Amino acid sequence: PDNIKEKELEMQKEDLADKPDNIKEKIVEGRLRKKFEEMALLNQKWLKDEDKTVQEVLKERIAKLGENIVIRRFVRLNLGEGLEKKDNDFAAGVEKELAKYRSDPAEAAPAEAPKEEEKPKEEKPKEEPKDEPKAEGPKISAAQVKELRQRSGAGILDSKKALKESGGDIDKAMEWLKKKGMAKADKKAGNLSVEGVIASYVHFNSKLGVIVEVNSETDFVAINAIFKEFAADVAMQIAANPSIVCVSADEVPADVVEKEKEIEMNKEDLAGKPDNIKEKIVGGRLKKKYEEMALMSQKWLKDEDKTVQEVLKEKVAKLGENIVIRRFQRLVLGEGLEKKEDDFAAGVEKELAKYRN
């Protein structure tokens, strides 16, 4: 699909407008070949020696080690890619951080009235929300906000607003938050500097690797040792459990959902049951299964009395701002490839042959 798109763009360029189709095709073919070569890793200059390409260095390694080497695949995560960053006031950000360490906000500005008015505004988002005193429609309780925050990972104000917009219905509020998140991602304003870190874990034998993006609201938290340690632990958590395929249960891929539902619906113990009963039983089974696939529902490796979700909430409380585990990628060496059963003796003979004159 990308190749087709690139070809269409080239074919429509003004400098080719008056040329015959067969000439157009040849010119576009040449341009695309050059463009695709620029996109390919093997054609790039080698960082350690720009007189060589990656392809040439690969060939050198093959000659030196005596067997084929393949660069099979890679994954790149850019922090905040696809998200829109808010332009925060730097001074306000500093003030917010300092406010966390003040025992009494009123003591910070005893004499200046304007500052006293600003301080409560800064502190307001940090307070646990109370019942809406003058909200139109249903009152939103602190317990509702807390439950929605636990389920969604959203901030206090966003959770409160979602509940207001959804008439206090938590399930509808979840949907509202999802839509809001999607809308932000779709804007793609080009600002990719959302705060947080890309953390990684590579197993000691280099046969398993994980990279994960964990977002924070500010760069003050992104460079904090507690935050960075948490992100590294999350990467290790994902590596330790191959059944994890998504961050939360509502993010299980659609193809997995369809496949799992089909398997459950066709199980023998449901054969004689009416469809409506089947649906309910299968719904319960799938909910449990999806939770087993979700990172947030897993027991925390460093303390199995807690889940990842609970540890995340602890970090949010400790650092004073929202934290989101946004996405991850896992690479397992040789995954999807069929391994040949080599003759061990022949393998030893092959190695010895390298050292014989």
Coordinates of C-alpha atoms in Angstrom, one line a residue:
P1 CA 0.0 0.0 0.0
D2 CA 2.8 2.5 0.8
N3 CA 4.5 1.7 -2.5
I4 CA 1.2 2.4 -4.4
K5 CA 0.8 5.7 -2.5
E6 CA 4.3 6.8 -3.3
K7 CA 3.9 5.9 -7.0
E8 CA 0.6 7.9 -7.2
L9 CA 2.3 10.9 -5.7
E10 CA 5.2 10.8 -8.2
M11 CA 2.9 10.2 -11.2
Q12 CA 0.9 13.4 -10.3
K13 CA 3.9 15.7 -10.1
E14 CA 3.8 18.7 -12.3
D15 CA 7.1 18.1 -14.1
L16 CA 5.6 14.9 -15.6
A17 CA 2.2 16.3 -16.6
D18 CA 2.9 16.5 -20.4
K19 CA 5.0 13.4 -20.7
P20 CA 3.6 10.2 -22.3
D21 CA 2.6 7.4 -19.9
N22 CA 5.4 5.0 -20.9
I23 CA 8.0 7.8 -20.2
K24 CA 6.3 8.7 -17.0
E25 CA 6.5 5.1 -15.8
K26 CA 10.2 4.9 -16.4
I27 CA 11.0 8.2 -14.7
V28 CA 8.8 7.3 -11.7
E29 CA 10.3 3.9 -11.5
G30 CA 13.8 5.4 -11.2
R31 CA 12.7 8.0 -8.7
L32 CA 11.0 5.4 -6.5
R33 CA 14.0 3.0 -6.6
K34 CA 16.2 5.8 -5.3
K35 CA 13.6 6.8 -2.7
F36 CA 13.1 3.2 -1.4
E37 CA 16.9 2.8 -1.3
E38 CA 17.1 5.9 1.0
M39 CA 14.5 4.2 3.3
A40 CA 16.4 0.9 3.5
L41 CA 18.8 0.2 6.3
L42 CA 21.2 -1.9 4.2
N43 CA 21.9 1.1 1.8
Q44 CA 22.8 3.5 4.6
K45 CA 26.3 4.7 5.4
W46 CA 27.8 2.8 8.3
L47 CA 28.0 5.1 11.3
K48 CA 31.5 3.9 12.3
D49 CA 32.9 4.2 8.8
E50 CA 31.0 6.3 6.3
D51 CA 33.1 4.9 3.4
K52 CA 31.1 1.7 3.8
T53 CA 27.4 0.8 3.7
V54 CA 25.6 -1.4 6.2
Q55 CA 25.4 -4.0 3.5
E56 CA 29.2 -4.0 3.0
V57 CA 29.8 -4.2 6.7
L58 CA 27.4 -7.1 7.0
K59 CA 29.3 -9.0 4.2
E60 CA 32.5 -8.4 6.1
R61 CA 31.1 -10.0 9.2
I62 CA 29.8 -13.0 7.2
A63 CA 33.3 -13.5 5.8
K64 CA 34.9 -13.2 9.2
L65 CA 32.5 -15.4 11.1
G66 CA 32.0 -18.0 8.4
E67 CA 28.2 -18.2 8.2
N68 CA 25.2 -16.3 7.0
I69 CA 24.0 -13.3 9.1
V70 CA 20.5 -11.7 8.5
I71 CA 19.2 -8.4 9.9
R72 CA 15.7 -9.6 10.1
R73 CA 13.5 -6.8 11.6
F74 CA 13.5 -3.9 13.9
V75 CA 11.1 -1.7 15.9
R76 CA 11.4 2.0 16.5
L77 CA 9.4 3.9 19.1
N78 CA 9.6 7.8 19.2
L79 CA 8.5 9.2 22.5
G80 CA 5.0 10.8 22.2
E81 CA 4.7 10.0 18.5
G82 CA 1.1 10.7 17.4
L83 CA 0.2 12.6 20.5
E84 CA -0.2 16.4 20.8
K85 CA 1.9 18.1 23.4
K86 CA 0.4 21.0 25.3
D87 CA 2.5 24.2 25.4
N88 CA 3.0 24.5 29.1
D89 CA 4.1 27.7 30.8
F90 CA 7.6 26.9 32.1
A91 CA 7.2 29.1 35.2
A92 CA 3.9 27.5 36.0
G93 CA 5.6 24.1 35.7
V94 CA 8.3 25.1 38.2
E95 CA 5.6 26.5 40.5
K96 CA 3.7 23.2 40.3
E97 CA 6.8 21.2 41.2
L98 CA 7.7 23.5 44.2
A99 CA 4.1 23.3 45.4
K100 CA 4.5 19.5 46.0
Y101 CA 7.1 20.2 48.6
R102 CA 5.2 22.9 50.6
S103 CA 3.6 21.6 53.7
D104 CA 1.1 24.4 53.8
P105 CA 0.4 26.3 50.5
A106 CA -0.9 29.3 52.6
E107 CA 2.5 29.7 54.1
A108 CA 4.2 30.1 50.7
A109 CA 2.7 33.6 50.1
P110 CA 1.5 35.1 53.5
A111 CA 1.3 38.7 52.4
E112 CA 0.6 38.9 48.7
A113 CA -3.1 38.6 47.9
P114 CA -2.7 37.9 44.2
K115 CA -0.4 35.0 44.9
E116 CA -2.7 33.6 47.5
E117 CA -5.4 33.5 44.9
E118 CA -3.2 31.7 42.4
K119 CA -1.9 29.0 44.9
P120 CA -5.3 27.3 45.5
K121 CA -5.7 27.2 41.7
E122 CA -2.4 25.4 41.4
E123 CA -3.3 23.0 44.2
K124 CA -6.9 22.3 43.2
P125 CA -6.1 19.5 40.7
K126 CA -4.1 17.7 43.4
E127 CA -7.0 17.6 45.8
E128 CA -9.1 14.4 45.8
P129 CA -12.3 15.6 44.1
K130 CA -15.4 16.0 46.3
D131 CA -19.1 15.8 45.3
E132 CA -19.9 18.5 42.8
P133 CA -21.7 21.2 44.8
K134 CA -23.2 23.1 42.0
A135 CA -23.1 20.7 39.0
E136 CA -26.1 20.5 36.8
G137 CA -27.4 17.0 36.5
P138 CA -26.2 14.1 38.6
K139 CA -23.7 14.7 41.4
I140 CA -20.3 13.1 40.8
S141 CA -18.8 11.5 43.9
A142 CA -15.2 11.1 44.8
A143 CA -15.7 7.4 44.7
Q144 CA -16.9 7.5 41.1
V145 CA -13.9 9.6 40.1
K146 CA -11.6 7.3 41.9
E147 CA -13.0 4.2 40.2
L148 CA -12.9 5.8 36.8
R149 CA -9.3 6.9 37.3
Q150 CA -8.3 3.3 38.4
R151 CA -9.9 1.8 35.3
S152 CA -8.7 4.4 32.8
G153 CA -5.5 5.8 34.1
A154 CA -6.9 9.3 33.3
G155 CA -6.3 12.4 35.5
I156 CA -8.7 13.7 38.1
L157 CA -10.1 16.5 36.0
D158 CA -10.5 14.4 32.9
S159 CA -12.2 11.7 34.9
K160 CA -14.6 14.2 36.4
K161 CA -15.4 15.8 33.1
A162 CA -16.0 12.4 31.5
L163 CA -18.5 11.5 34.3
K164 CA -20.3 14.8 33.9
E165 CA -20.6 14.3 30.1
S166 CA -21.8 10.7 30.7
G167 CA -24.4 11.4 33.4
G168 CA -22.3 9.6 36.0
D169 CA -22.2 6.3 34.1
I170 CA -18.7 4.9 34.5
D171 CA -18.9 2.6 31.4
K172 CA -20.0 5.5 29.2
A173 CA -17.3 7.7 30.8
M174 CA -14.7 5.1 29.8
E175 CA -16.0 5.3 26.2
W176 CA -15.8 9.1 26.3
L177 CA -12.2 9.0 27.5
K178 CA -11.3 6.6 24.8
K179 CA -12.8 8.8 22.1
K180 CA -11.0 11.8 23.5
G181 CA -7.7 10.0 23.5
M182 CA -8.2 8.9 19.9
A183 CA -9.0 12.4 18.8
K184 CA -5.8 13.7 20.2
A185 CA -3.8 11.0 18.5
D186 CA -5.5 11.7 15.2
K187 CA -4.5 15.4 15.2
K188 CA -0.8 14.5 14.5
A189 CA 0.3 18.1 14.9
G190 CA 3.9 17.1 14.3
N191 CA 5.0 17.9 17.9
L192 CA 6.4 14.5 19.1
S193 CA 8.0 15.8 22.3
V194 CA 5.4 14.4 24.8
E195 CA 7.2 13.9 28.1
G196 CA 8.3 10.5 29.5
V197 CA 10.8 7.8 28.5
I198 CA 11.3 4.9 26.2
A199 CA 12.6 2.1 28.4
S200 CA 14.0 -1.2 27.3
Y201 CA 14.9 -4.7 28.6
V202 CA 17.1 -7.2 26.8
H203 CA 17.4 -10.7 28.4
F204 CA 20.9 -11.8 29.4
N205 CA 21.1 -14.2 26.4
S206 CA 20.0 -11.6 23.9
K207 CA 17.1 -13.8 22.7
L208 CA 14.3 -11.5 24.0
G209 CA 13.9 -7.8 24.0
V210 CA 11.2 -5.3 25.0
I211 CA 10.8 -1.6 24.5
V212 CA 8.0 0.4 26.2
E213 CA 6.8 4.0 26.2
V214 CA 5.8 5.4 29.5
N215 CA 4.5 9.0 29.5
S216 CA 4.4 11.7 32.2
E217 CA 2.9 15.1 32.2
T218 CA 6.2 17.1 32.6
D219 CA 9.9 16.6 32.0
F220 CA 10.4 17.2 35.8
V221 CA 8.9 13.7 36.3
A222 CA 10.4 12.2 33.2
I223 CA 14.0 12.7 34.6
N224 CA 13.0 11.5 38.1
A225 CA 14.8 8.4 39.3
I226 CA 11.6 6.8 40.6
F227 CA 9.9 7.3 37.3
K228 CA 12.8 5.9 35.3
E229 CA 13.1 2.9 37.5
F230 CA 9.3 2.2 37.2
A231 CA 9.6 2.4 33.4
A232 CA 12.5 -0.1 33.4
D233 CA 10.6 -2.4 35.7
V234 CA 7.6 -2.3 33.3
A235 CA 9.8 -3.4 30.4
M236 CA 11.1 -6.3 32.5
Q237 CA 7.5 -7.2 33.5
I238 CA 6.4 -7.5 29.9
A239 CA 9.5 -9.6 29.0
A240 CA 8.7 -12.0 31.9
N241 CA 5.2 -12.8 30.7
P242 CA 4.7 -13.8 27.0
S243 CA 0.9 -13.9 27.4
I244 CA 0.8 -10.0 27.7
V245 CA -0.3 -8.6 24.4
C246 CA -1.8 -5.2 25.4
V247 CA -1.6 -2.6 28.2
S248 CA -5.3 -2.9 29.3
A249 CA -8.0 -5.5 28.7
D250 CA -10.0 -3.1 26.5
E251 CA -7.0 -2.9 24.1
V252 CA -6.9 -6.6 23.1
P253 CA -6.5 -6.6 19.2
A254 CA -9.7 -7.1 17.2
D255 CA -8.4 -10.2 15.5
V256 CA -7.6 -11.8 18.8
V257 CA -11.0 -10.9 20.2
E258 CA -12.7 -12.6 17.2
K259 CA -10.5 -15.7 17.3
E260 CA -11.0 -16.2 21.1
K261 CA -14.7 -15.7 20.9
E262 CA -15.0 -18.2 18.1
I263 CA -13.0 -20.8 20.1
E264 CA -15.1 -20.3 23.2
M265 CA -18.5 -20.4 21.3
N266 CA -17.5 -23.8 19.8
K267 CA -16.5 -25.5 23.0
E268 CA -18.3 -28.8 23.7
D269 CA -19.6 -27.8 27.2
L270 CA -21.8 -25.0 25.5
A271 CA -23.1 -27.2 22.7
G272 CA -26.7 -27.7 24.0
K273 CA -27.2 -24.2 25.4
P274 CA -29.3 -21.4 23.9
D275 CA -27.4 -18.6 22.1
N276 CA -28.2 -15.9 24.7
I277 CA -26.9 -18.1 27.5
K278 CA -23.8 -19.0 25.4
E279 CA -23.1 -15.3 24.9
K280 CA -23.2 -14.6 28.7
I281 CA -21.0 -17.5 29.6
V282 CA -18.5 -16.7 26.8
G283 CA -18.5 -13.0 27.8
G284 CA -17.5 -13.9 31.3
R285 CA -14.8 -16.3 30.1
L286 CA -13.4 -13.8 27.7
K287 CA -13.3 -11.0 30.2
K288 CA -11.1 -13.2 32.4
K289 CA -8.9 -14.3 29.5
Y290 CA -8.4 -10.7 28.3
E291 CA -7.4 -9.6 31.8
E292 CA -4.7 -12.3 31.6
M293 CA -3.5 -10.8 28.3
A294 CA -3.4 -7.2 29.8
L295 CA -0.3 -5.8 31.5
M296 CA -2.3 -3.8 34.0
S297 CA -3.9 -6.9 35.5
Q298 CA -0.7 -8.8 36.1
K299 CA 0.9 -9.3 39.5
W300 CA 3.9 -6.9 40.0
L301 CA 7.2 -8.8 39.7
K302 CA 8.7 -7.1 42.7
D303 CA 5.6 -7.5 44.9
E304 CA 3.1 -10.1 43.9
D305 CA 0.5 -8.8 46.4
K306 CA 0.0 -5.9 44.0
T307 CA -1.0 -5.6 40.4
V308 CA 0.8 -3.4 37.8
Q309 CA -2.3 -1.1 37.9
E310 CA -1.9 -0.6 41.7
V311 CA 1.8 0.1 41.5
L312 CA 1.1 2.6 38.7
K313 CA -1.4 4.4 41.0
E314 CA 1.2 4.5 43.8
K315 CA 3.7 6.2 41.4
V316 CA 1.1 8.7 40.3
A317 CA 0.4 9.5 44.0
K318 CA 4.1 9.7 44.9
L319 CA 5.1 11.9 41.9
G320 CA 2.0 14.0 41.9
E321 CA 1.0 13.8 38.2
N322 CA -0.6 11.3 35.8
I323 CA 1.6 8.5 34.3
V324 CA 0.5 6.4 31.3
I325 CA 2.0 3.2 30.1
R326 CA 1.2 3.9 26.4
R327 CA 2.5 1.1 24.3
F328 CA 5.2 -1.6 24.0
Q329 CA 6.9 -4.0 21.5
R330 CA 8.4 -7.4 22.2
L331 CA 10.9 -9.1 19.9
V332 CA 11.6 -12.8 20.5
L333 CA 14.6 -14.2 18.5
G334 CA 13.5 -16.4 15.6
E335 CA 9.8 -15.9 16.3
G336 CA 7.8 -17.0 13.3
L337 CA 10.7 -18.8 11.7
E338 CA 11.1 -22.5 11.4
K339 CA 14.3 -23.8 12.9
K340 CA 16.1 -26.5 11.0
E341 CA 17.1 -29.6 13.0
D342 CA 20.8 -29.6 12.2
D343 CA 23.1 -32.6 12.5
F344 CA 25.1 -31.8 15.6
A345 CA 28.2 -33.8 14.4
A346 CA 28.0 -32.0 11.1
G347 CA 27.9 -28.7 12.9
V348 CA 31.0 -29.5 14.9
E349 CA 32.8 -30.6 11.8
K350 CA 31.9 -27.4 10.1
E351 CA 33.3 -25.3 13.0
L352 CA 36.6 -27.4 13.0
A353 CA 37.0 -27.0 9.3
K354 CA 37.4 -23.2 9.8
Y355 CA 40.6 -23.8 11.7
R356 CA 42.2 -26.4 9.4
N357 CA 44.8 -25.4 6.9

